[in-house]
C-alpha positions as MATLAB code, in Angstrom:
seq = 'MAKREIDRAAAAVANAVDEATDAAAAAIDRAVDQATGMPLDDGEIESFTHDGASIVVERRGDASASGTVVLVHGIGMGRKVFGDLVQRVEERGVVVTLDLPGYGDAPEPERTPTIERMSDLVAAYLRQLGRGPVILLGHSMGTQVVTEVAVRHPDTVSHLVLVAPTVDRAHRRALTQLRRLGRDLLGESGKVLVLGAREYVRAGPNLRRKMHAMLVHRPEEAYPRIAVPTLVIRGERDVVVPQEWFDEVVAAISGAASFVVPGHHHETLIRDAAPAGREIARWLRATGARR';
ca = [
       0.184   -0.152   -0.228;
       1.348    3.166   -1.058;
       2.145    5.837    1.677;
      -0.388    8.119    0.611;
      -3.163    5.708    0.996;
      -1.884    4.599    4.317;
      -1.978    8.208    5.394;
      -5.601    8.850    4.187;
      -6.515    5.348    6.031;
      -5.113    6.657    9.095;
      -6.874   10.062    9.037;
     -10.278    8.102    8.451;
      -9.631    6.183   11.431;
      -8.372    9.188   13.440;
     -11.799   10.683   12.312;
     -13.970    7.996   13.213;
     -12.575    7.777   16.420;
     -12.855   11.522   16.998;
     -16.666   11.497   16.247;
     -17.235    8.154   18.242;
     -15.529   10.198   21.362;
     -17.268   13.276   20.813;
     -20.921   11.217   20.411;
     -19.962    9.316   23.591;
     -19.311   12.573   25.665;
     -22.289   14.447   24.303;
     -24.341   11.332   25.492;
     -22.883   11.261   28.869;
     -23.322   14.705   29.250;
     -27.208   14.827   28.389;
     -27.514   11.851   30.706;
     -25.816   13.741   33.590;
     -28.084   16.793   32.741;
     -31.147   14.690   32.749;
     -30.209   12.900   35.940;
     -29.528   16.221   37.883;
     -32.609   18.024   36.296;
     -30.387   20.236   34.160;
     -31.977   21.984   31.193;
     -31.673   19.555   28.232;
     -31.960   22.444   25.319;
     -29.229   24.838   24.722;
     -29.975   28.678   24.881;
     -28.563   30.931   22.454;
     -24.874   30.316   22.586;
     -21.943   32.366   21.191;
     -18.292   33.076   21.687;
     -16.505   36.389   22.764;
     -13.109   37.360   22.640;
     -11.204   40.208   24.121;
      -7.607   40.789   24.892;
      -6.539   37.230   23.660;
      -8.945   35.745   26.068;
     -12.490   34.165   25.052;
     -15.953   33.205   26.909;
     -18.492   30.980   25.928;
     -22.142   32.926   26.498;
     -25.574   31.174   26.888;
     -28.556   33.497   26.869;
     -32.282   32.375   27.679;
     -35.368   34.103   28.390;
     -37.661   37.082   27.190;
     -35.361   39.766   24.948;
     -38.300   42.166   25.478;
     -38.057   42.210   29.158;
     -35.966   45.316   30.427;
     -34.069   43.237   33.122;
     -30.957   41.264   32.959;
     -29.285   38.840   35.108;
     -25.776   37.503   34.390;
     -24.271   34.593   36.173;
     -20.531   34.070   36.555;
     -19.249   30.684   38.081;
     -16.618   29.680   40.673;
     -13.361   27.822   40.126;
     -13.477   24.607   38.622;
     -16.913   25.032   37.532;
     -18.858   26.248   34.295;
     -22.090   27.570   33.147;
     -24.172   24.630   33.487;
     -24.248   24.518   37.284;
     -26.285   27.366   37.178;
     -29.226   25.208   35.383;
     -31.260   25.269   38.510;
     -31.224   29.150   39.057;
     -31.946   29.725   35.209;
     -34.873   27.560   35.031;
     -36.390   29.751   38.044;
     -35.329   33.424   36.591;
     -35.594   33.314   32.824;
     -39.258   33.704   32.488;
     -38.991   36.836   34.127;
     -36.373   38.567   31.958;
     -32.985   37.739   29.996;
     -30.622   35.146   31.637;
     -26.991   35.054   30.615;
     -24.512   32.409   31.878;
     -20.677   32.476   31.112;
     -18.123   29.973   30.745;
     -14.852   31.827   32.009;
     -11.562   31.238   29.917;
     -10.677   27.485   30.442;
     -13.637   26.556   31.865;
     -16.842   24.882   30.516;
     -16.659   25.009   26.649;
     -14.260   28.081   26.874;
     -11.131   27.572   25.269;
      -7.779   27.406   27.256;
      -5.973   30.687   26.963;
      -2.382   30.862   26.365;
      -1.905   32.865   29.432;
      -3.976   32.300   32.550;
      -5.886   35.398   33.194;
      -5.812   37.278   36.544;
      -8.984   38.136   38.192;
      -8.788   41.364   37.206;
      -8.216   40.616   33.416;
     -11.294   38.353   33.599;
     -13.237   41.273   34.750;
     -12.278   43.418   32.004;
     -13.224   40.532   29.897;
     -16.649   40.153   31.165;
     -17.026   44.173   31.259;
     -16.414   44.292   27.437;
     -18.794   41.347   26.690;
     -21.469   43.408   28.912;
     -21.177   46.458   26.703;
     -21.371   44.365   23.618;
     -24.674   42.868   24.981;
     -25.985   46.279   24.915;
     -28.693   45.871   27.391;
     -27.331   48.410   29.849;
     -26.554   47.862   33.455;
     -27.089   43.990   34.544;
     -27.783   42.510   37.695;
     -24.616   40.452   38.275;
     -24.080   37.605   40.378;
     -21.384   35.398   41.130;
     -20.276   32.228   42.956;
     -17.402   31.835   45.021;
     -14.444   32.717   42.807;
     -17.121   34.562   40.502;
     -17.819   36.772   43.261;
     -13.954   37.748   43.125;
     -14.574   38.483   39.263;
     -18.259   40.319   39.440;
     -16.902   42.535   42.258;
     -13.947   43.742   40.263;
     -16.446   44.493   37.155;
     -18.547   46.390   39.942;
     -15.612   48.277   40.760;
     -13.450   48.788   37.453;
     -16.383   49.030   35.315;
     -19.326   50.522   37.187;
     -21.274   51.732   34.071;
     -22.113   47.751   33.439;
     -23.574   47.040   36.816;
     -26.754   47.956   38.418;
     -26.946   45.309   41.101;
     -24.599   42.886   42.537;
     -25.215   39.522   44.214;
     -22.160   37.709   45.778;
     -22.695   33.858   46.801;
     -20.150   32.364   48.773;
     -17.531   34.841   48.524;
     -14.059   33.920   48.355;
     -10.992   34.021   49.085;
     -10.893   34.220   52.911;
      -8.133   36.554   53.467;
      -6.757   34.840   56.562;
      -6.522   31.578   54.701;
      -5.078   32.343   51.307;
      -3.198   28.872   51.064;
      -4.098   26.456   48.330;
      -3.724   23.368   50.603;
      -6.198   25.196   53.239;
      -8.740   26.084   50.836;
      -8.530   22.434   49.293;
      -9.347   20.768   52.655;
     -11.842   23.259   53.449;
     -13.405   22.113   50.038;
     -13.406   18.677   50.728;
     -14.901   18.917   54.129;
     -17.597   20.931   52.911;
     -18.152   18.468   50.039;
     -19.109   15.828   52.913;
     -22.317   15.415   53.380;
     -23.265   17.271   50.046;
     -26.024   15.770   47.646;
     -25.379   13.491   44.658;
     -26.489   16.157   42.451;
     -23.655   18.616   43.722;
     -20.914   15.968   43.397;
     -22.152   14.629   39.960;
     -22.023   18.204   38.184;
     -19.077   19.337   39.913;
     -16.829   15.955   38.907;
     -17.942   16.959   35.393;
     -17.288   20.545   35.418;
     -13.775   20.019   37.215;
     -13.027   17.305   34.460;
     -13.550   20.043   31.693;
     -11.665   22.777   33.751;
      -8.520   20.372   34.347;
      -5.765   21.852   32.348;
      -3.758   24.433   34.105;
      -6.054   24.268   37.422;
      -3.036   25.293   39.442;
      -2.228   28.223   37.755;
      -6.017   29.113   38.177;
      -6.126   28.812   41.836;
      -3.049   30.726   41.852;
      -5.052   33.512   40.234;
      -7.511   33.115   42.490;
      -5.602   33.233   45.766;
      -3.549   36.016   44.930;
      -6.558   38.390   44.016;
      -7.281   40.804   47.030;
     -11.461   41.432   47.078;
     -11.102   42.815   50.164;
      -9.431   45.884   48.767;
     -12.456   46.087   46.241;
     -15.302   45.528   48.637;
     -15.209   48.989   50.164;
     -14.876   50.720   46.540;
     -18.521   48.892   45.420;
     -21.079   51.590   44.651;
     -24.353   49.676   43.732;
     -26.816   47.821   45.918;
     -25.291   44.548   47.037;
     -26.608   41.491   48.425;
     -24.128   38.859   49.923;
     -25.241   34.995   50.487;
     -23.789   32.082   52.520;
     -24.857   28.626   52.884;
     -25.131   28.004   56.815;
     -22.817   25.183   56.548;
     -20.260   26.500   54.103;
     -16.726   25.476   55.441;
     -15.000   27.489   52.674;
     -16.618   30.618   53.574;
     -16.495   31.233   57.538;
     -19.202   33.075   59.288;
     -16.502   35.291   60.480;
     -15.277   36.225   56.680;
     -18.594   36.471   55.607;
     -19.394   39.030   58.114;
     -16.308   40.882   57.129;
     -17.469   41.041   53.572;
     -20.946   42.423   54.249;
     -19.192   44.746   56.644;
     -16.838   46.218   54.186;
     -19.420   46.729   51.656;
     -21.527   49.899   52.161;
     -25.072   49.159   52.675;
     -24.930   45.499   51.611;
     -27.817   42.964   52.690;
     -27.272   39.654   53.804;
     -28.828   36.298   53.769;
     -27.689   32.840   55.054;
     -29.305   29.744   53.529;
     -30.374   27.226   56.232;
     -28.707   23.847   55.694;
     -26.850   24.553   52.928;
     -23.243   24.262   51.943;
     -20.851   26.061   49.625;
     -22.415   25.012   46.423;
     -26.287   26.304   47.846;
     -27.074   27.253   44.200;
     -26.462   23.724   42.885;
     -27.987   21.823   45.384;
     -31.253   23.672   45.247;
     -31.361   27.464   44.049;
     -34.849   27.922   45.353;
     -34.213   29.527   48.845;
     -31.371   31.796   47.601;
     -33.466   32.329   44.459;
     -36.606   33.645   46.436;
     -34.480   35.800   48.487;
     -32.688   37.432   45.466;
     -36.149   37.967   43.948;
     -37.322   39.842   46.763;
     -34.348   41.752   47.262;
     -34.406   42.897   44.105;
     -37.968   44.064   44.476;
     -36.940   45.956   47.380;
     -34.186   47.646   45.762;
     -36.231   48.645   42.608;
     -34.188   46.712   39.954;
     -35.542   46.304   36.313;
     -37.222   43.090   35.856;
];
């Protein structure tokens, strides 16, 4: 057999393997969504690139509504973990979920971006979105990103929601954070463990560098500069975000409201978004947010 024919045969086999792998991954992905009650259909998905890094964005909801909610995930996670919350808010306006660079379906950038650089990327997307200042929610590491968006790009944010804000400034060591996360996951629901495992596999490349970017950021320096209405939420049993740190975060933000979800851990929005969702809706009505 000629070399050219061998190369063609090898390429055909490689393509077949790739297609079979992609099909298997898609089937597993759908099975996980079905088992955990996540949406089985996709919203409007697009990719957005700014300054050498890209995010993948999914939009749902009524585009004619005036309000827009944008959700930013934590380390190791991706936009799909917000499925429960999305289903509770999409009928009342536009809801946007993001995969930050190197998470979910977003490509791994050449350089792991800092929290500040990720906030600039998110703000650039919000300006392109063109729906005016948004209700911006971050979970865990995502609270650091959205805090910087609110401080560095205040024209893009009307209201801020910080769920399980990290990182406790007195405990910025990686091993400490990993140990806390491990303890927090003890007793968590199967839903949290399955969804979390899937997202961490996707975020695997350079996860050590991503954690470093999270740990070196100083959110406590930004909190006093937040100038929009802010709600801070914590699960009652959250080991990653101790009550003392939570109280410090709330006190540092002028006029911030707070809410503790009874019985929940760090992943309160994944386990059951209903309690936090109800409080967010109540707080938004009380603060006159556009919905």
